PDB file of C-alpha atoms and ligand atoms in Angstrom:
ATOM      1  CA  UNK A   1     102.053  78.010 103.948  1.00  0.00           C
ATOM      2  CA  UNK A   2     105.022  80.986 103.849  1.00  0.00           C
ATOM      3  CA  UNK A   3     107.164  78.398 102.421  1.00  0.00           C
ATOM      4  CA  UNK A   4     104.412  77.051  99.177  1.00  0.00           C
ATOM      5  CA  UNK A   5     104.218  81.195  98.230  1.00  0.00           C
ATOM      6  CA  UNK A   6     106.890  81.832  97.925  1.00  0.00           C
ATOM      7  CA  UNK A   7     108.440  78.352  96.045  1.00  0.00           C
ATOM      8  CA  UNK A   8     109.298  80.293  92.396  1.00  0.00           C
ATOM      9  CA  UNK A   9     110.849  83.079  94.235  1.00  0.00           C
ATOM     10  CA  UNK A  10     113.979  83.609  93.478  1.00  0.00           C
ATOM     11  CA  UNK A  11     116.867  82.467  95.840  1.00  0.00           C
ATOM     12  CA  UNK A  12     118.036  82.918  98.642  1.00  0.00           C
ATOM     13  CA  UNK A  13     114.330  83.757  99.639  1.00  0.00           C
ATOM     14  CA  UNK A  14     112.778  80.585  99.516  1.00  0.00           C
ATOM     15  CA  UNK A  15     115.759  79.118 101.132  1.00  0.00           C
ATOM     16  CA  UNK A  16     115.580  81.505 104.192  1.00  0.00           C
ATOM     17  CA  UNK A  17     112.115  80.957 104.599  1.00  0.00           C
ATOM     18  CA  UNK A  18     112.345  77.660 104.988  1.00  0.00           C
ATOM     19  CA  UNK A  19     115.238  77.978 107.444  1.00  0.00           C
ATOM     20  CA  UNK A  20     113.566  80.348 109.206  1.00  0.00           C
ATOM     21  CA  UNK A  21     111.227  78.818 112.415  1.00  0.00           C
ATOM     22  CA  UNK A  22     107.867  78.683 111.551  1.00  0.00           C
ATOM     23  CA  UNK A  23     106.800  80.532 114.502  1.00  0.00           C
ATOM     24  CA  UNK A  24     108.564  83.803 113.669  1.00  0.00           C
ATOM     25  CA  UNK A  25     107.020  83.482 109.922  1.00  0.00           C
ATOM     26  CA  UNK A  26     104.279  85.866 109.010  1.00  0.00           C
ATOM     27  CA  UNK A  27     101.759  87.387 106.783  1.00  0.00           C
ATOM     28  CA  UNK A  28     100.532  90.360 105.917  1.00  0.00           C
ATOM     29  CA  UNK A  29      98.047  90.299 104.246  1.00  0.00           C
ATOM     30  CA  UNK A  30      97.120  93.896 102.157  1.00  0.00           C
ATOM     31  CA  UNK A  31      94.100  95.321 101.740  1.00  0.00           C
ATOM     32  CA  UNK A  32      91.921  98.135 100.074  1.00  0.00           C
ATOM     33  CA  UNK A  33      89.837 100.541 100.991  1.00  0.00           C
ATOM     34  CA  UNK A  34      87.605 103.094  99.185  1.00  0.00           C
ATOM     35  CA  UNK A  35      88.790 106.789  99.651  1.00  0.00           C
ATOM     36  CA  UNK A  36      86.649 107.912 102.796  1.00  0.00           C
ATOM     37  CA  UNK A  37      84.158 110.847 102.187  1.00  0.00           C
ATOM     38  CA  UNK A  38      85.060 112.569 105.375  1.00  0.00           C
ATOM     39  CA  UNK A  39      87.978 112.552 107.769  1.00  0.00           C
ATOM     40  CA  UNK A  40      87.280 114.690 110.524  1.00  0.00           C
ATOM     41  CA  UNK A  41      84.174 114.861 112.676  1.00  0.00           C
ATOM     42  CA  UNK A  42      83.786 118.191 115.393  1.00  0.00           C
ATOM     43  CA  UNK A  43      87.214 118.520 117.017  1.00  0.00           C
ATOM     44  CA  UNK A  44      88.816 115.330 115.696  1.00  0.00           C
ATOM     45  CA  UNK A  45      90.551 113.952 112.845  1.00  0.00           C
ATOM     46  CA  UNK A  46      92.567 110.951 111.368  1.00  0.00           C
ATOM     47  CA  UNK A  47      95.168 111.343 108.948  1.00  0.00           C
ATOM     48  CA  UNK A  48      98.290 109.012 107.647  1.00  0.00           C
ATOM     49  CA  UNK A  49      96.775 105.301 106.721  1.00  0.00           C
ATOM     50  CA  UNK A  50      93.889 105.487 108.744  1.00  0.00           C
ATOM     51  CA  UNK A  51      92.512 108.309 106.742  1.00  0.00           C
ATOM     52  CA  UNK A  52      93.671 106.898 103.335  1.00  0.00           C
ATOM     53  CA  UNK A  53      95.513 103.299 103.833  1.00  0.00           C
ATOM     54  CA  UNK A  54      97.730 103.102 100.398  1.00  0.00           C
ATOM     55  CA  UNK A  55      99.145  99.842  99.353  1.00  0.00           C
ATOM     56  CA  UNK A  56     102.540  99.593  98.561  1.00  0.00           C
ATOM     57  CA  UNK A  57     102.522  99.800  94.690  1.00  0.00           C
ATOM     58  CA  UNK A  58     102.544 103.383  95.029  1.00  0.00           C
ATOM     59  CA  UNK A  59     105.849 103.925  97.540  1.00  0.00           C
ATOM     60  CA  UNK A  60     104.236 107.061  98.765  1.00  0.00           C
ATOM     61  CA  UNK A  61     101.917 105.699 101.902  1.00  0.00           C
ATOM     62  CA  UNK A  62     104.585 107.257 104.384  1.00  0.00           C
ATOM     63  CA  UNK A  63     105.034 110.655 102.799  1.00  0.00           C
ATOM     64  CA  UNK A  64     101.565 111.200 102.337  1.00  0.00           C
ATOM     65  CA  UNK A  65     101.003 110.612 106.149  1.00  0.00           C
ATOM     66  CA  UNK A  66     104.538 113.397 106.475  1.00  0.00           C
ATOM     67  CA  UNK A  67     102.453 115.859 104.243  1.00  0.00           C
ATOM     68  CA  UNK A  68      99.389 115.436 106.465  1.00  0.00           C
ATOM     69  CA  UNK A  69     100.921 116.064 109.934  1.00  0.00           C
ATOM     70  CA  UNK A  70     102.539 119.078 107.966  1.00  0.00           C
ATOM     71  CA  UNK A  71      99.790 120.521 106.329  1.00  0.00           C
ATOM     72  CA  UNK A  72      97.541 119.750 109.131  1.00  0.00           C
ATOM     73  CA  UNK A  73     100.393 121.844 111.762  1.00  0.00           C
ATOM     74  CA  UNK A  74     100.503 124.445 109.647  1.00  0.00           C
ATOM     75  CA  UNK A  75      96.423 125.030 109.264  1.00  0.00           C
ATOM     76  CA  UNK A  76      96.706 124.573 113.155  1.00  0.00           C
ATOM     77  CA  UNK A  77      99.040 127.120 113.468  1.00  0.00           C
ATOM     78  CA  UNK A  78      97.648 130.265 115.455  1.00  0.00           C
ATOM     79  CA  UNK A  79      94.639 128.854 115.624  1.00  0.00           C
ATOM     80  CA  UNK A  80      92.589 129.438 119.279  1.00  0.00           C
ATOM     81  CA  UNK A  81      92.340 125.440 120.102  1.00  0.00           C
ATOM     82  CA  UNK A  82      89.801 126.008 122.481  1.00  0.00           C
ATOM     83  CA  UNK A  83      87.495 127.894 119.964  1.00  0.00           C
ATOM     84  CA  UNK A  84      85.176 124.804 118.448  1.00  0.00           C
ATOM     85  CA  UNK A  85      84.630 126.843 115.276  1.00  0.00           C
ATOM     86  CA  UNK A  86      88.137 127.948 114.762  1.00  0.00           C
ATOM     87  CA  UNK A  87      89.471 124.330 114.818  1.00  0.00           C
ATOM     88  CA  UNK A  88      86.697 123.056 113.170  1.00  0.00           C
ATOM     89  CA  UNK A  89      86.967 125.499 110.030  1.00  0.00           C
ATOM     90  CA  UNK A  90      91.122 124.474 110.388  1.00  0.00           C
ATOM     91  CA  UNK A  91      90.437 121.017 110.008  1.00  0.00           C
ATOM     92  CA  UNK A  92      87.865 121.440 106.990  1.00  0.00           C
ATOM     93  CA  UNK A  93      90.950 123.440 105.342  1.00  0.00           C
ATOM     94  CA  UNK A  94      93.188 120.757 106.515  1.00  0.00           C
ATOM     95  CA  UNK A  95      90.799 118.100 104.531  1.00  0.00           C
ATOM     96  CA  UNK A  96      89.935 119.474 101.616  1.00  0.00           C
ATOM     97  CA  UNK A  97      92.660 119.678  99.387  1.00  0.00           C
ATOM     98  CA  UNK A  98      94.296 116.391 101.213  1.00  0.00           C
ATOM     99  CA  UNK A  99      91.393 113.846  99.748  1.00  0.00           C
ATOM    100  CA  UNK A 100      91.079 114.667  95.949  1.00  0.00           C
ATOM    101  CA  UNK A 101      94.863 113.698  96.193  1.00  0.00           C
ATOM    102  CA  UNK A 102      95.815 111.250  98.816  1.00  0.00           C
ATOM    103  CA  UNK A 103      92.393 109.058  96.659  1.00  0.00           C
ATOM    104  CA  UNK A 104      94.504 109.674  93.797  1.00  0.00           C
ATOM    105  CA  UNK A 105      97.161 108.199  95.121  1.00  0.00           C
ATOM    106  CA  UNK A 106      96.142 105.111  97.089  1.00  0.00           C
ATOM    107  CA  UNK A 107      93.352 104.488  93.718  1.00  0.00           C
ATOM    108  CA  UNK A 108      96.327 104.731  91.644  1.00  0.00           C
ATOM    109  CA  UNK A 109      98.303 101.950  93.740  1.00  0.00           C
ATOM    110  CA  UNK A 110      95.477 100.003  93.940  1.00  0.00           C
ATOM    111  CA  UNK A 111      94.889  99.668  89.677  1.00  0.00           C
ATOM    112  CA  UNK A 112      99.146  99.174  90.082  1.00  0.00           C
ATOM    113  CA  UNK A 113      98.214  95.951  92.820  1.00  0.00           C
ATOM    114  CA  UNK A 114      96.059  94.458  90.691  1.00  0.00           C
ATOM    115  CA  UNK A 115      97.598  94.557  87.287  1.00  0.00           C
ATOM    116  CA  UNK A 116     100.874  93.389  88.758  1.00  0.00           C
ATOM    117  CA  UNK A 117      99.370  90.773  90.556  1.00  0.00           C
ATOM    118  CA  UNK A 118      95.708  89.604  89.886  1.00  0.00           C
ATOM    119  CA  UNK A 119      96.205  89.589  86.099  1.00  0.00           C
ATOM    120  CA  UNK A 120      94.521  86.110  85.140  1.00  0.00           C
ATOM    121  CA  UNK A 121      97.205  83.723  83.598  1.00  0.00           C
ATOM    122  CA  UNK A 122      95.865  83.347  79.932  1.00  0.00           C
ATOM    123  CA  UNK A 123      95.939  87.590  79.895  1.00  0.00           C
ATOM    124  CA  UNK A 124      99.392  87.849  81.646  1.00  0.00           C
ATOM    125  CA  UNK A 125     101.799  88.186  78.263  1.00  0.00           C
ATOM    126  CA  UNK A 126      99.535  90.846  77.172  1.00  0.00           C
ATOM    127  CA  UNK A 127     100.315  92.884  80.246  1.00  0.00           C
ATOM    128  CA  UNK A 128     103.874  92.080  80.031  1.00  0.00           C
ATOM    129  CA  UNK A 129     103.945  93.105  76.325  1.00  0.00           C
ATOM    130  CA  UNK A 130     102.007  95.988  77.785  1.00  0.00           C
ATOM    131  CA  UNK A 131     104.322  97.519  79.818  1.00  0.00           C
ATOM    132  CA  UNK A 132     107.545  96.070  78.207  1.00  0.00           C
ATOM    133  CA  UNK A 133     106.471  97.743  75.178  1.00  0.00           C
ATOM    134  CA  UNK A 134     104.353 100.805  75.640  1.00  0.00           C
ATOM    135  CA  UNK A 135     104.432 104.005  77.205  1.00  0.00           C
ATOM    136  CA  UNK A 136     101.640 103.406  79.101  1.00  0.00           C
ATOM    137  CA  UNK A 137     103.445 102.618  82.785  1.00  0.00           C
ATOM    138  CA  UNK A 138     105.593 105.965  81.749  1.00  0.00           C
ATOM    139  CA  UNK A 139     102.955 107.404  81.359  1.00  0.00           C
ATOM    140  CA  UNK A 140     100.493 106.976  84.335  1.00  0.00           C
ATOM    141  CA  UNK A 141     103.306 106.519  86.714  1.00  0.00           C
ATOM    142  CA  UNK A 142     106.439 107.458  85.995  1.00  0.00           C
ATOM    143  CA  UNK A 143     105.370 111.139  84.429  1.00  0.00           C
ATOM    144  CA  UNK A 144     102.054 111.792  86.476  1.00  0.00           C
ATOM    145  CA  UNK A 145     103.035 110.307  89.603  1.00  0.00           C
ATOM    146  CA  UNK A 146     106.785 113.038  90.157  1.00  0.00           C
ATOM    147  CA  UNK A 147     104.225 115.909  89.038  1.00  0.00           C
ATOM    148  CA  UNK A 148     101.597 115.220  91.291  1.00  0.00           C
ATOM    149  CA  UNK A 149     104.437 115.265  94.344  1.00  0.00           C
ATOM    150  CA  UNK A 150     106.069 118.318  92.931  1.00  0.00           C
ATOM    151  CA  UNK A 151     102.761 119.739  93.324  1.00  0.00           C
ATOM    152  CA  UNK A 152     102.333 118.742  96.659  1.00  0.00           C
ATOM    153  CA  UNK A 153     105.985 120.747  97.286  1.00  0.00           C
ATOM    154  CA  UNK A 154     104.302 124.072  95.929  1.00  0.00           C
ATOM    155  CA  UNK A 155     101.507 123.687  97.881  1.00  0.00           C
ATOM    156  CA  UNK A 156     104.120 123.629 101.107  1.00  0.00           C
ATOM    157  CA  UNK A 157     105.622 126.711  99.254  1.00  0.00           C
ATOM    158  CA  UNK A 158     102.138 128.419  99.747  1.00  0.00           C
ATOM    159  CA  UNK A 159     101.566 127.067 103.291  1.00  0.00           C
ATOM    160  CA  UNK A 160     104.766 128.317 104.278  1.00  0.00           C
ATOM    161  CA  UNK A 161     104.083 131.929 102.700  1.00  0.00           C
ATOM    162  CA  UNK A 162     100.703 132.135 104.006  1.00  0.00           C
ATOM    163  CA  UNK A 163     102.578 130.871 107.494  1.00  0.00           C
ATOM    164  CA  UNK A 164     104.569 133.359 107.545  1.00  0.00           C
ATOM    165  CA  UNK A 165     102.516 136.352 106.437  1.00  0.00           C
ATOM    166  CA  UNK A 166      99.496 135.172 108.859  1.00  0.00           C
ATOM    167  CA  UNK A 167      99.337 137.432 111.825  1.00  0.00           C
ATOM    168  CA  UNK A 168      99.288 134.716 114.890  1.00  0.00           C
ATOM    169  CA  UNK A 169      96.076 135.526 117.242  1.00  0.00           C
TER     170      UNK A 169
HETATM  171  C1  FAD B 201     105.245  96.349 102.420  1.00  0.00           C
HETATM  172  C2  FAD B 201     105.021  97.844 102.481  1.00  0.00           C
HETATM  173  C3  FAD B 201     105.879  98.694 101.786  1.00  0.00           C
HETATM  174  C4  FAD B 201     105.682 100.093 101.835  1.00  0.00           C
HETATM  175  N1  FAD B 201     106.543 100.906 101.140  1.00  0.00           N
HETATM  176  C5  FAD B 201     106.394 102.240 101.214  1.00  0.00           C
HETATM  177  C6  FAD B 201     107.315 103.109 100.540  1.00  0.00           C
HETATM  178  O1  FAD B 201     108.237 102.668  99.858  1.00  0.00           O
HETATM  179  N2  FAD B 201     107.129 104.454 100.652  1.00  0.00           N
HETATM  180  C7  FAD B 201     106.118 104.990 101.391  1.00  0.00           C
HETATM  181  O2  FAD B 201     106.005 106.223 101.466  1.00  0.00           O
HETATM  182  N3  FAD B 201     105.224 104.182 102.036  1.00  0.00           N
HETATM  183  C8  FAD B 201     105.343 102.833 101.973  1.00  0.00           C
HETATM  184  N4  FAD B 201     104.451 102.020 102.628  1.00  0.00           N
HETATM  185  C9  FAD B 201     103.308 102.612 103.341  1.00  0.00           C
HETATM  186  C10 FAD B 201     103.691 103.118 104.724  1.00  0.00           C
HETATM  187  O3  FAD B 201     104.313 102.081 105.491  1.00  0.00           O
HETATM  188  C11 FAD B 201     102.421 103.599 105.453  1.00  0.00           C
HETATM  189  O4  FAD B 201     101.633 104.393 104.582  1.00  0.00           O
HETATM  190  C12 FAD B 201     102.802 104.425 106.676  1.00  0.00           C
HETATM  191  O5  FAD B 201     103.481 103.590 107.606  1.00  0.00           O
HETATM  192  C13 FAD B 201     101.552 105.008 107.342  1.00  0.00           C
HETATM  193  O6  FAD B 201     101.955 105.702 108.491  1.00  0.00           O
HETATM  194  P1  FAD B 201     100.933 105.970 109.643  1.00  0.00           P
HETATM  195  O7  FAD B 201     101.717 106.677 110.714  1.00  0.00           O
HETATM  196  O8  FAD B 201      99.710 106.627 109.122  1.00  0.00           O
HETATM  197  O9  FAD B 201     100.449 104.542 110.171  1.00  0.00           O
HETATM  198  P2  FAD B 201     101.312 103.376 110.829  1.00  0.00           P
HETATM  199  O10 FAD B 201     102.728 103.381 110.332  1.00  0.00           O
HETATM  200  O11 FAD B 201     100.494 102.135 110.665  1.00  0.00           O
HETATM  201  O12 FAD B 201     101.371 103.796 112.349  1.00  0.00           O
HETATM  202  C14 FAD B 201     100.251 103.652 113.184  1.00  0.00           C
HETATM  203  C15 FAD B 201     100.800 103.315 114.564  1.00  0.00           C
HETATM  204  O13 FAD B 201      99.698 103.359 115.506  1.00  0.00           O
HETATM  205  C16 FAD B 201      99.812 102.250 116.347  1.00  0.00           C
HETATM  206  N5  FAD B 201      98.464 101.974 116.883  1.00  0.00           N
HETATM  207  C17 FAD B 201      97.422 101.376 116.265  1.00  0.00           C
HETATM  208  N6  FAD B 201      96.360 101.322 117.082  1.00  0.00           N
HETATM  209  C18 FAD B 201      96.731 101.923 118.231  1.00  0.00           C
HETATM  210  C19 FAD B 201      96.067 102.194 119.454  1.00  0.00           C
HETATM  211  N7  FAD B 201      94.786 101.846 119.651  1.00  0.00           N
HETATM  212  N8  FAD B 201      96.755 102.817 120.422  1.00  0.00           N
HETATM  213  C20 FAD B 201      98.038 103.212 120.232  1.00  0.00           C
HETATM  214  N9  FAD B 201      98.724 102.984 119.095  1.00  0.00           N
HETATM  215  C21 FAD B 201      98.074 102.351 118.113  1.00  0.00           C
HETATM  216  C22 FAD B 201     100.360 101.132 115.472  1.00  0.00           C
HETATM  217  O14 FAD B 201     100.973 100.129 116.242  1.00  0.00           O
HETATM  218  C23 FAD B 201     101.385 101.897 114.635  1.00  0.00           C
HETATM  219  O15 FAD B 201     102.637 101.989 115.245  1.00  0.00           O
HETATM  220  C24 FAD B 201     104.610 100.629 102.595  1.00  0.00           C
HETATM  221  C25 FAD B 201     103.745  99.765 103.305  1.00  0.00           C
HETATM  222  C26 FAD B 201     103.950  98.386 103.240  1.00  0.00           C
HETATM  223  C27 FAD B 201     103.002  97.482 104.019  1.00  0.00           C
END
């Protein structure tokens, strides 16, 4: 099946696919999920792909799950762990500000996914002209996409001065 996929590719990958023994080929399949309403539930909560699983168009799956073990340290920080309201009011801080954008960013991929690679043939050299001759991919990518991280690396500037100003308990 690995080998009829991925026929038009362009060498060598076909050819080391089909030199490769079937029994070490495989796939992976990806899928999407709807941004979750809620992450954390009393003293627990998820972060990285299981809280917001981002497909690949948007290259930033792994460094949102960085930011969140950051962000969700530093809201830890100083916190009395075996004070229920304390870690519960942390991880509500955590959460709040790390859904509007991680959504963002795994919605965005997902529109990426499918106009890269669900487009229906007959529509296909519209898209191309699309994005071969507009602004549009500079646009909603290539400009939004460096501003949104570059706000992610103020909000570590904050975290860090409200870090280091916080009297630990
Ligand atoms: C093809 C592809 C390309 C990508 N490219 C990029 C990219 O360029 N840039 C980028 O930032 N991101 C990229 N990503 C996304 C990135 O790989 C993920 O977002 C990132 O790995 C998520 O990290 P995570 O730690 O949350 O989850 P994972 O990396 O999935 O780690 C979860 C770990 O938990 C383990 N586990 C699961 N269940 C259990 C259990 N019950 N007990 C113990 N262990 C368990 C799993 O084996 C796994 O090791 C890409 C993803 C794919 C598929």
């Amino acid at each position: 099946m690995a080998t009829e996929y991925t026929r038009d590719f362009v060498g060598p990958i076909p050819a080391l696919i089909a030199a490769t023994d079937p029994a070490n080929l495989r796939t992976w399949p990806i899928r999407d999920r709807r941004p979750l309403k809620q992450w954390g539930s009393g003293r627990a909560t998820i972060i990285g792909d299981a809280a917001h699983p981002t497909s690949p168009y948007a290259a930033y799956g792994a460094g949102m799950a960085v930011e969140d073990g950051y962000f969700l340290g530093r809201r830890l920080a100083g916190v009395d762990l075996a004070d229920h309201q304390q870690v519960r009011t942390a991880l509500d801080e955590f959460e709040a500000p790390r859904r509007p954008h991680t959504a963002r960013q795994s919605q965005t991929a997902f529109v990426l996914g499918k106009v890269s690679h669900y487009t229906p043939k007959p529509l296909r050299p519209l898209r191309d002209a699309m994005l071969n001759h507009t602004p549009l991919l500079q646009k909603a990518v290539g400009e939004a996409t460096p501003g949104e991280i570059l706000d992610q690396i103020a909000e570590v500037d904050r975290a860090e001065a409200a870090f280091t100003t916080r009297p630990i308990s």
